[in-house]
PDB file of C-alpha atoms in Angstrom:
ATOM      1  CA  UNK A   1     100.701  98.166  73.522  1.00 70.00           C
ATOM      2  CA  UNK A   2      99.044  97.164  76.683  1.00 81.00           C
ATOM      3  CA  UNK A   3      98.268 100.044  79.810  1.00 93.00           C
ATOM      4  CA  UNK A   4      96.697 100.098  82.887  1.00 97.00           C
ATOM      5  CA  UNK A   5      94.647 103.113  84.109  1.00 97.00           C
ATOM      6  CA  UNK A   6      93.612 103.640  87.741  1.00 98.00           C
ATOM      7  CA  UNK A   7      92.355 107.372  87.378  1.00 97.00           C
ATOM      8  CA  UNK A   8      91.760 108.121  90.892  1.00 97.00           C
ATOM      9  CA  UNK A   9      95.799 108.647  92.653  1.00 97.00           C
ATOM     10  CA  UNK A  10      94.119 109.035  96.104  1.00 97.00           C
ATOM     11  CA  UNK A  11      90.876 107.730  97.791  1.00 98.00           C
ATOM     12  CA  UNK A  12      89.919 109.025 101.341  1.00 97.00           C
ATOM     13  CA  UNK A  13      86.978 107.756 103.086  1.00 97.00           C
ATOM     14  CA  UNK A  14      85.643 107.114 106.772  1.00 97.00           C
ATOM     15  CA  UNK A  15      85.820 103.726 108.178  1.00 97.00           C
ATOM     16  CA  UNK A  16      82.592 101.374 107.456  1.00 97.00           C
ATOM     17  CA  UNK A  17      82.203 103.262 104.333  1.00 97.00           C
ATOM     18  CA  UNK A  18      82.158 101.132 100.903  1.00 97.00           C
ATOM     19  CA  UNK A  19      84.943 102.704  98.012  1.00 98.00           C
ATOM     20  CA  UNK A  20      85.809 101.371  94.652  1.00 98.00           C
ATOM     21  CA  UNK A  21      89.104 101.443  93.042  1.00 98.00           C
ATOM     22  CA  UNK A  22      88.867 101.972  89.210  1.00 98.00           C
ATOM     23  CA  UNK A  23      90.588 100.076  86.655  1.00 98.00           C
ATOM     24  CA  UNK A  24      91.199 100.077  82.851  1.00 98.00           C
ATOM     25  CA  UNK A  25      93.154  98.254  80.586  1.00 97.00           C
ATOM     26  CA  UNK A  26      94.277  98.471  76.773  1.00 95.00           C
ATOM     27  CA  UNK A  27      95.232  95.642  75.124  1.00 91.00           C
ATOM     28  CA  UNK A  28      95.414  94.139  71.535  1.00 88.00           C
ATOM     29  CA  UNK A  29      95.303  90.243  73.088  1.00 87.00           C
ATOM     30  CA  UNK A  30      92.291  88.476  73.451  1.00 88.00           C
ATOM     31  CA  UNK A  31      93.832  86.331  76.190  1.00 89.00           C
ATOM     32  CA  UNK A  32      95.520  88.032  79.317  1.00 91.00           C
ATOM     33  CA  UNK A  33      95.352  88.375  82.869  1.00 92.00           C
ATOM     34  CA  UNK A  34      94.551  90.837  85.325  1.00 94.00           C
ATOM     35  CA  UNK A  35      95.730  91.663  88.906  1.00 95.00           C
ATOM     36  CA  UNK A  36      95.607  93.364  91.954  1.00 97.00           C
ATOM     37  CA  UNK A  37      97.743  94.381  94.450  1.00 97.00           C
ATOM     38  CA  UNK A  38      98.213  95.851  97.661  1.00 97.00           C
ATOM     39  CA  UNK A  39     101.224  97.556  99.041  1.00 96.00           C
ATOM     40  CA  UNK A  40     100.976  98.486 102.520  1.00 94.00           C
ATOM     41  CA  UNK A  41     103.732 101.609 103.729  1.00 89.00           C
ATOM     42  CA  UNK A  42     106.083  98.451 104.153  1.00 86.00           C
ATOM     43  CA  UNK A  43     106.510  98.527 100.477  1.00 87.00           C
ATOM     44  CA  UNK A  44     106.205  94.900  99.757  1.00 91.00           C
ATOM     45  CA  UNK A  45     103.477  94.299  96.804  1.00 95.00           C
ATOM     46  CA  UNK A  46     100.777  91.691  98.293  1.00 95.00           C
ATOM     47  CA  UNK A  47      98.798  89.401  95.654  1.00 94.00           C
ATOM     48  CA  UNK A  48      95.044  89.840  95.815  1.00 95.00           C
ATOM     49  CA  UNK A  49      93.457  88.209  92.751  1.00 92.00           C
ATOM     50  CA  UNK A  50      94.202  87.081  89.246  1.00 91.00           C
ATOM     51  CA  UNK A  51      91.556  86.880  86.870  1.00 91.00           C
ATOM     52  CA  UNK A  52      91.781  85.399  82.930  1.00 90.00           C
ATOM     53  CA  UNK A  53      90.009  87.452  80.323  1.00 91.00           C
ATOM     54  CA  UNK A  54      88.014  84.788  79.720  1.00 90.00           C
ATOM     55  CA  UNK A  55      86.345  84.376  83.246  1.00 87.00           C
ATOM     56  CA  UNK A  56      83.875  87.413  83.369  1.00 84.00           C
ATOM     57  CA  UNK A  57      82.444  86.125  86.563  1.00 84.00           C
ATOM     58  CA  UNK A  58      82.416  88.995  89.285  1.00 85.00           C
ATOM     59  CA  UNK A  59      84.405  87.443  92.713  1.00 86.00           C
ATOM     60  CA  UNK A  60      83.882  88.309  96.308  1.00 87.00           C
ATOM     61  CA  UNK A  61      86.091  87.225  99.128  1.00 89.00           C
ATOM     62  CA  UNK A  62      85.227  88.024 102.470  1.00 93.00           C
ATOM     63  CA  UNK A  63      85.172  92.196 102.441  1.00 95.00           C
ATOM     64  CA  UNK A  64      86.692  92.120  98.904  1.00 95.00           C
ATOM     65  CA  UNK A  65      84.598  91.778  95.362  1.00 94.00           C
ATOM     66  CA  UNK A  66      86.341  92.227  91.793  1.00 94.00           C
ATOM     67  CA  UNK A  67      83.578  93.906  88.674  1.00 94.00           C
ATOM     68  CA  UNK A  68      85.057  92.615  85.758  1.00 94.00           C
ATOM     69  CA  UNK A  69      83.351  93.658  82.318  1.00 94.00           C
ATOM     70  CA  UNK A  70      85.543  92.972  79.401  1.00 93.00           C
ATOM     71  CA  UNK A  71      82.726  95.417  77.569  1.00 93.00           C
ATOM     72  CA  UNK A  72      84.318  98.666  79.090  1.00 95.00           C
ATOM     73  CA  UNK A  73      87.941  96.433  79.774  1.00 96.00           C
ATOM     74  CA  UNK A  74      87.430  97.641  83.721  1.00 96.00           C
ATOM     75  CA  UNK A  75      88.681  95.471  86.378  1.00 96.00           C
ATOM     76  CA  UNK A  76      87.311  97.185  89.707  1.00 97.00           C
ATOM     77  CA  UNK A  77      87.669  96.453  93.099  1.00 96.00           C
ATOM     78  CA  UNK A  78      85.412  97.358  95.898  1.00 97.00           C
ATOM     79  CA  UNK A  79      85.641  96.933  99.599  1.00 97.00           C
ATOM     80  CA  UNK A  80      82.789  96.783 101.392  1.00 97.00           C
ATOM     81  CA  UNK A  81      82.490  97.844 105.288  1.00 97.00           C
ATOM     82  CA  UNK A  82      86.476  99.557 105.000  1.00 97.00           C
ATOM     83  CA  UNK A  83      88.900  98.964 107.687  1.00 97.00           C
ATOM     84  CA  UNK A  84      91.636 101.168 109.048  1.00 96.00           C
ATOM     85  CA  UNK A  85      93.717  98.096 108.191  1.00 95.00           C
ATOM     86  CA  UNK A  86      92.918  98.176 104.646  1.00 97.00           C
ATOM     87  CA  UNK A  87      94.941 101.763 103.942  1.00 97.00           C
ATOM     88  CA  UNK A  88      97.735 101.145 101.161  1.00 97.00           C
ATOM     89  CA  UNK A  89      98.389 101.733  97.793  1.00 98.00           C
ATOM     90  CA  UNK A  90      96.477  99.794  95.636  1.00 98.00           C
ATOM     91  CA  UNK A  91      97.646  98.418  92.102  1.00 98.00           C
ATOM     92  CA  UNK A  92      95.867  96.933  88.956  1.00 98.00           C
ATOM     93  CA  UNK A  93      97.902  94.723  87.120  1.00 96.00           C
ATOM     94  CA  UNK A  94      98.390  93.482  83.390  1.00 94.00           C
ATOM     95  CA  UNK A  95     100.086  90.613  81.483  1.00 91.00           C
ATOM     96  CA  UNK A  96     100.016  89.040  78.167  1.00 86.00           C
ATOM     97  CA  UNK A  97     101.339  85.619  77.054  1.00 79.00           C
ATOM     98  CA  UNK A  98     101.827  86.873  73.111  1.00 67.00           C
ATOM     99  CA  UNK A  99     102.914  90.037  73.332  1.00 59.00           C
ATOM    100  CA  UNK A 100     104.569  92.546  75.089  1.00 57.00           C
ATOM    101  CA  UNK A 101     107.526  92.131  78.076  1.00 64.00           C
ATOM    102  CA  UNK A 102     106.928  88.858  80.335  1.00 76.00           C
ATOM    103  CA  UNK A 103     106.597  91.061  83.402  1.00 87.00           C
ATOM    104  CA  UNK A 104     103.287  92.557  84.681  1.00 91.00           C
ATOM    105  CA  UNK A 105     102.275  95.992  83.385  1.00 93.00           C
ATOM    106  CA  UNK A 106     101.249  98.457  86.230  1.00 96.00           C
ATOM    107  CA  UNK A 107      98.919 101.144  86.462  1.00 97.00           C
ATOM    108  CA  UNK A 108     100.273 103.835  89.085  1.00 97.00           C
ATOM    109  CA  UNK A 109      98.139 103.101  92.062  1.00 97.00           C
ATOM    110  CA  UNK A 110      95.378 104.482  93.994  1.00 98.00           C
ATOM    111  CA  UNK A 111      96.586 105.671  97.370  1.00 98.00           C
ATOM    112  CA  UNK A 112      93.381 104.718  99.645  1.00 98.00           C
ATOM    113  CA  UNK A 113      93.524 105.833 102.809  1.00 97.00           C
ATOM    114  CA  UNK A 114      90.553 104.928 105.847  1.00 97.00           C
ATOM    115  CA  UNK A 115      90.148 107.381 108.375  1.00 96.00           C
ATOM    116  CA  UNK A 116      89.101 106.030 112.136  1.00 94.00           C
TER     117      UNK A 116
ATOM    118  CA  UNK B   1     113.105  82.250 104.795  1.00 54.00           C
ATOM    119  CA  UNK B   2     109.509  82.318 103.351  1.00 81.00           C
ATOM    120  CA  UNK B   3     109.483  85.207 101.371  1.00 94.00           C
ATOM    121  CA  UNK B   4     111.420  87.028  98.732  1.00 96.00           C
ATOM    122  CA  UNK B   5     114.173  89.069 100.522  1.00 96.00           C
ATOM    123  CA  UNK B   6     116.346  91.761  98.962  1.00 97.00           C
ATOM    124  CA  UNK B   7     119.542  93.353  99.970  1.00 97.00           C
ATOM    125  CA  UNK B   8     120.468  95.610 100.991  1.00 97.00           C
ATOM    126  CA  UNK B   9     117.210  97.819 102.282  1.00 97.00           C
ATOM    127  CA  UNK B  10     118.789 101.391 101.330  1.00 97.00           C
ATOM    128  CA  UNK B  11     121.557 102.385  99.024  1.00 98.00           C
ATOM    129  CA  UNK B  12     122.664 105.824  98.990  1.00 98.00           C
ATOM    130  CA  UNK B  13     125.417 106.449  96.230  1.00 98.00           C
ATOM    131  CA  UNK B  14     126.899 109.383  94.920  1.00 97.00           C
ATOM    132  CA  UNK B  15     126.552 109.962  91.527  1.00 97.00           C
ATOM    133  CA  UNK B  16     129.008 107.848  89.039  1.00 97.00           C
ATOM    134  CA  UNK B  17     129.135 105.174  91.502  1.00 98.00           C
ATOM    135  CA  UNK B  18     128.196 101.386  91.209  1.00 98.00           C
ATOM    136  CA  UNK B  19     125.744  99.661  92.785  1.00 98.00           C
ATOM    137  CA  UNK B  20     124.634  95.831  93.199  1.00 98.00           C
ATOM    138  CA  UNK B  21     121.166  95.106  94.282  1.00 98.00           C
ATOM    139  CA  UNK B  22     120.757  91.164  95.319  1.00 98.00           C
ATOM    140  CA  UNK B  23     117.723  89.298  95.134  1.00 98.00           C
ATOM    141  CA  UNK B  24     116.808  85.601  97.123  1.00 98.00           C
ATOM    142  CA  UNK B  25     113.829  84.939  95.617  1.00 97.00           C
ATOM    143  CA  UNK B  26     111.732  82.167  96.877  1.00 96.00           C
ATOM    144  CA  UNK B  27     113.237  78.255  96.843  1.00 94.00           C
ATOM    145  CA  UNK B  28     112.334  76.764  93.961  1.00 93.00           C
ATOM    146  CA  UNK B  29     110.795  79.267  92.516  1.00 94.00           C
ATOM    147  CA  UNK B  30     111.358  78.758  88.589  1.00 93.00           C
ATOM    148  CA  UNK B  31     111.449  82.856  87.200  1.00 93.00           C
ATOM    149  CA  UNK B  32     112.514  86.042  88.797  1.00 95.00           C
ATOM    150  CA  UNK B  33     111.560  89.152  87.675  1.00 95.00           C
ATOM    151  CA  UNK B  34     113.176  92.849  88.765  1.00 97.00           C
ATOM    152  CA  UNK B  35     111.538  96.200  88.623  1.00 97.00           C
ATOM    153  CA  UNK B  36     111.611  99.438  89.124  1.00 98.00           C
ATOM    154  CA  UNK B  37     109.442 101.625  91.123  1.00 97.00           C
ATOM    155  CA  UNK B  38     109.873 105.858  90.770  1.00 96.00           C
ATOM    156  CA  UNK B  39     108.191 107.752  93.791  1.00 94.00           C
ATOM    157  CA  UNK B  40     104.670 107.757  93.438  1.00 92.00           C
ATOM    158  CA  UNK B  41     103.936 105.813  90.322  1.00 95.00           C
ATOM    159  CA  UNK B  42     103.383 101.842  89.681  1.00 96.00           C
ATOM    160  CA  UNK B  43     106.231  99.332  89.234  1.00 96.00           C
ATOM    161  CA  UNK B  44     107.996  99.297  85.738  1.00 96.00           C
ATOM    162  CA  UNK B  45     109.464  95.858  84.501  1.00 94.00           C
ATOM    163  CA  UNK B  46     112.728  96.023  84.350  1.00 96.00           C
ATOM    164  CA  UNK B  47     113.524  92.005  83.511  1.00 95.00           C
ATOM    165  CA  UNK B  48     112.602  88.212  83.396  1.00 93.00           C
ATOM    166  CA  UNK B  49     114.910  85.066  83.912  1.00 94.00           C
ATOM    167  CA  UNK B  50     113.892  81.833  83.749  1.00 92.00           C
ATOM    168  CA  UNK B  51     116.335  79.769  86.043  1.00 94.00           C
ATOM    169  CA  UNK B  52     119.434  81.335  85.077  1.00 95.00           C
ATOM    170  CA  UNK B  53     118.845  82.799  81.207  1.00 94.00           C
ATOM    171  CA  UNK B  54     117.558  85.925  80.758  1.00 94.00           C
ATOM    172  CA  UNK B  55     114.779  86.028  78.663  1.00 91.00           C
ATOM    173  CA  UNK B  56     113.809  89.640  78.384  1.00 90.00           C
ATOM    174  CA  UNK B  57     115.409  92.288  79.416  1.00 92.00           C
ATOM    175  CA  UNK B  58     113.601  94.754  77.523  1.00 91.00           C
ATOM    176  CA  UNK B  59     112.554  97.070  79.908  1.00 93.00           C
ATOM    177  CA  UNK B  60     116.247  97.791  81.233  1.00 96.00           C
ATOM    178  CA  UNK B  61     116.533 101.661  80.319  1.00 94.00           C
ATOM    179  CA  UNK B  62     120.410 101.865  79.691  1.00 94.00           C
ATOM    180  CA  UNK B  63     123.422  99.852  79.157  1.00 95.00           C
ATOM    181  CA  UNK B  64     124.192 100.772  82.233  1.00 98.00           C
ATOM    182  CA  UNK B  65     122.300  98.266  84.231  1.00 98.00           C
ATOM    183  CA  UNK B  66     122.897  94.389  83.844  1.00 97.00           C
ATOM    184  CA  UNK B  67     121.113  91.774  85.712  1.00 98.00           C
ATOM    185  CA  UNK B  68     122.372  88.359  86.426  1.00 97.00           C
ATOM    186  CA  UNK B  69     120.880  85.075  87.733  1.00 97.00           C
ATOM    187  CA  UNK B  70     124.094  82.489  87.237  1.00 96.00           C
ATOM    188  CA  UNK B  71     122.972  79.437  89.153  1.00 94.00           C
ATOM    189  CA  UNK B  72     119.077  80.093  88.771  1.00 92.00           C
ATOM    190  CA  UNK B  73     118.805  80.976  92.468  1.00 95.00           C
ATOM    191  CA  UNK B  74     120.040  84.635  93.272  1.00 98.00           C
ATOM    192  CA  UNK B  75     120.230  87.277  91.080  1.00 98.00           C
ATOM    193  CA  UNK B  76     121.751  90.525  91.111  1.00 98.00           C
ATOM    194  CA  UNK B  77     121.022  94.254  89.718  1.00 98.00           C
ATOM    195  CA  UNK B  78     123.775  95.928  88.596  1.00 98.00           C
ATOM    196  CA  UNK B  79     123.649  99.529  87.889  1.00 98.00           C
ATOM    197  CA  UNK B  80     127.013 101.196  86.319  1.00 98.00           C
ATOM    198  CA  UNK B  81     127.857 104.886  86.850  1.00 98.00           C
ATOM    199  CA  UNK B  82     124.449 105.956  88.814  1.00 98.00           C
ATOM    200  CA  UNK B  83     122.835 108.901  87.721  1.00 97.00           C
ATOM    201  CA  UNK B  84     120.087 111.071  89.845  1.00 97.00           C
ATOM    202  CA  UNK B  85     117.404 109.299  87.436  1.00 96.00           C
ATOM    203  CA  UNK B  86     117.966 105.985  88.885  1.00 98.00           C
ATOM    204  CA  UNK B  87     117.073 106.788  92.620  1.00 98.00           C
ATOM    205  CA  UNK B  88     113.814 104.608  93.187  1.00 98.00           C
ATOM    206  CA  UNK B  89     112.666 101.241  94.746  1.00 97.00           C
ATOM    207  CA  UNK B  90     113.982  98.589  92.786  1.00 98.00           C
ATOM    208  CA  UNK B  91     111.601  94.910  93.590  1.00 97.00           C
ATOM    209  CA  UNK B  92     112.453  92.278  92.716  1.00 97.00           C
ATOM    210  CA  UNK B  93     109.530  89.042  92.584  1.00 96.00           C
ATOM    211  CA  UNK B  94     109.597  85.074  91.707  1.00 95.00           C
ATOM    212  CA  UNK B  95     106.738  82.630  90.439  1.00 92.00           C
ATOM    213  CA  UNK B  96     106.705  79.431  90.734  1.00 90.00           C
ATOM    214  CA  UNK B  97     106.293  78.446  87.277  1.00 81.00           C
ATOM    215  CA  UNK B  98     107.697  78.939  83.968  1.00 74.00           C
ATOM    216  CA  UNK B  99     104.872  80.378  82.494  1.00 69.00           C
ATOM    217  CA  UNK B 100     104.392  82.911  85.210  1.00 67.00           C
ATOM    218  CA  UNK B 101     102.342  85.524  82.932  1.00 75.00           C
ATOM    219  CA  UNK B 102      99.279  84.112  84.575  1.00 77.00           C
ATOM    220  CA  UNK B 103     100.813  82.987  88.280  1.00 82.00           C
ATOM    221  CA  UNK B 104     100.849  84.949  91.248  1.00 88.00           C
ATOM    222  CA  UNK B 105     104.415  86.841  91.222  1.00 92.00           C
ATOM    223  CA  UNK B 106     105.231  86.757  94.977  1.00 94.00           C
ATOM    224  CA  UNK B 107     107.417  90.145  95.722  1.00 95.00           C
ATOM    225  CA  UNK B 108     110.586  91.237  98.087  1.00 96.00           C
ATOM    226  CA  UNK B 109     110.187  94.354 100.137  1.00 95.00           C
ATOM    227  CA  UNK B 110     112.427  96.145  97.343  1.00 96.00           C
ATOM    228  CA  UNK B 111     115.990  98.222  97.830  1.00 98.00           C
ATOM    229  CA  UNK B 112     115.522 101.984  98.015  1.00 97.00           C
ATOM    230  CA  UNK B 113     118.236 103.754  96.087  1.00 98.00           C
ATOM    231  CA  UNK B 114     119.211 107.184  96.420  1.00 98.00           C
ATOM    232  CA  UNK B 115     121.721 108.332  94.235  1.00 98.00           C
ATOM    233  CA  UNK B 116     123.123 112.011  94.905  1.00 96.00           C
TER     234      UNK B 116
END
């Protein structure tokens, strides 16, 4: 059965300061995808990135970069020079096209929050 | 509108009571999913339609809820006799595309339910 794991429920750093957000995954597919979230305290979930399991190529976009290593199945997430802006909850994402329910499997979230 | 809206906002229902949680999800937008979302933990997939058949609905955790989609446009979460263990966020998100394991799902701002 597939899982997400984001180990660390709450991040707290200064502003300008890098932070990573952890992810692992379990899953018995050789082909899925992988997300990430954000939900800001207005609740709606915000698309980030979507990466294939065959596309190991790390990805940066503007502040944001994604690790991926399909050696350790981690997915993480680092932003670099953090921004009040950039406090929410965080989520790592799952799916598979052969197995499992057709909706995205969740990890629980890693509250980051970026003090002034 | 642009987005995925959900009505209404908040629900607070006493215990035993029925509840209908309505969905617009994006125009054109081929499958809708709904979750659920406990304080403090990740979204948990609750179902999947494709236009207006239901195509899993394995993660609904009783008989007691029932989700419907009948023209492939709105849908609607229906939860029968509401117990305590059913007060959380309940999002609901669309994709554009039928196979929308590997497409951005594009999510409302969800319906908090209270249930006392």
């Amino acid at each position: 059965a597939q899982k997400v794991t984001q180990a660390q429920t709450e991040i707290s750093v200064v502003e300008k300061e890098d932070v990573t957000l952890d992810c692992v995954y379990e899953t018995r597919d050789t082909t899925y995808y992988l997300f990430w979230y954000k939900q800001p305290p207005s609740g709606e979930l915000v698309f980030l990135i979507r990466r294939n399991s065959f596309d190991e190529q790390n990805e940066i976009s503007g502040r944001y970069s994604w690790n991926f290593q399909k050696s350790t199945s981690s997915f993480n997430f680092t932003i670099t020079a953090s921004q009040v802006v950039d406090s929410a909850v965080y989520f790592c994402a799952l799916s598979e096209p052969n197995g499992g329910a057709d909706g995205l499997t969740f990890g629980k979230g890693t509250h980051l929050i970026i003090q002034p | 509108g642009a987005g995925v809206s959900q009505s209404p906002r908040y629900k607070v229902a006493k215990r035993g009571q029925d509840v209908a949680l309505r969905c617009d999800p994006i125009s054109g937008h081929v499958s809708l999913f709904w979750y659920q979302q406990a304080l403090g933990q990740g979204p948990e997939f609750l179902t999947y339609f494709q236009n207006e058949a239901q195509l899993d609905k394995s993660g609904l955790p009783s008989d007691r809820f029932f989700a419907e989609r009948p023209e492939g446009s709105v849908s609607t979460l229906k939860i029968q006799r509401t117990q305590k263990e059913d007060s959380a966020v309940y999002l609901c998100a669309s994709s554009l595309v039928v196979a929308a394991y590997y497409n951005e799902q594009f999510f409302g701002p969800g319906t908090r339910l209270t249930v006392l």
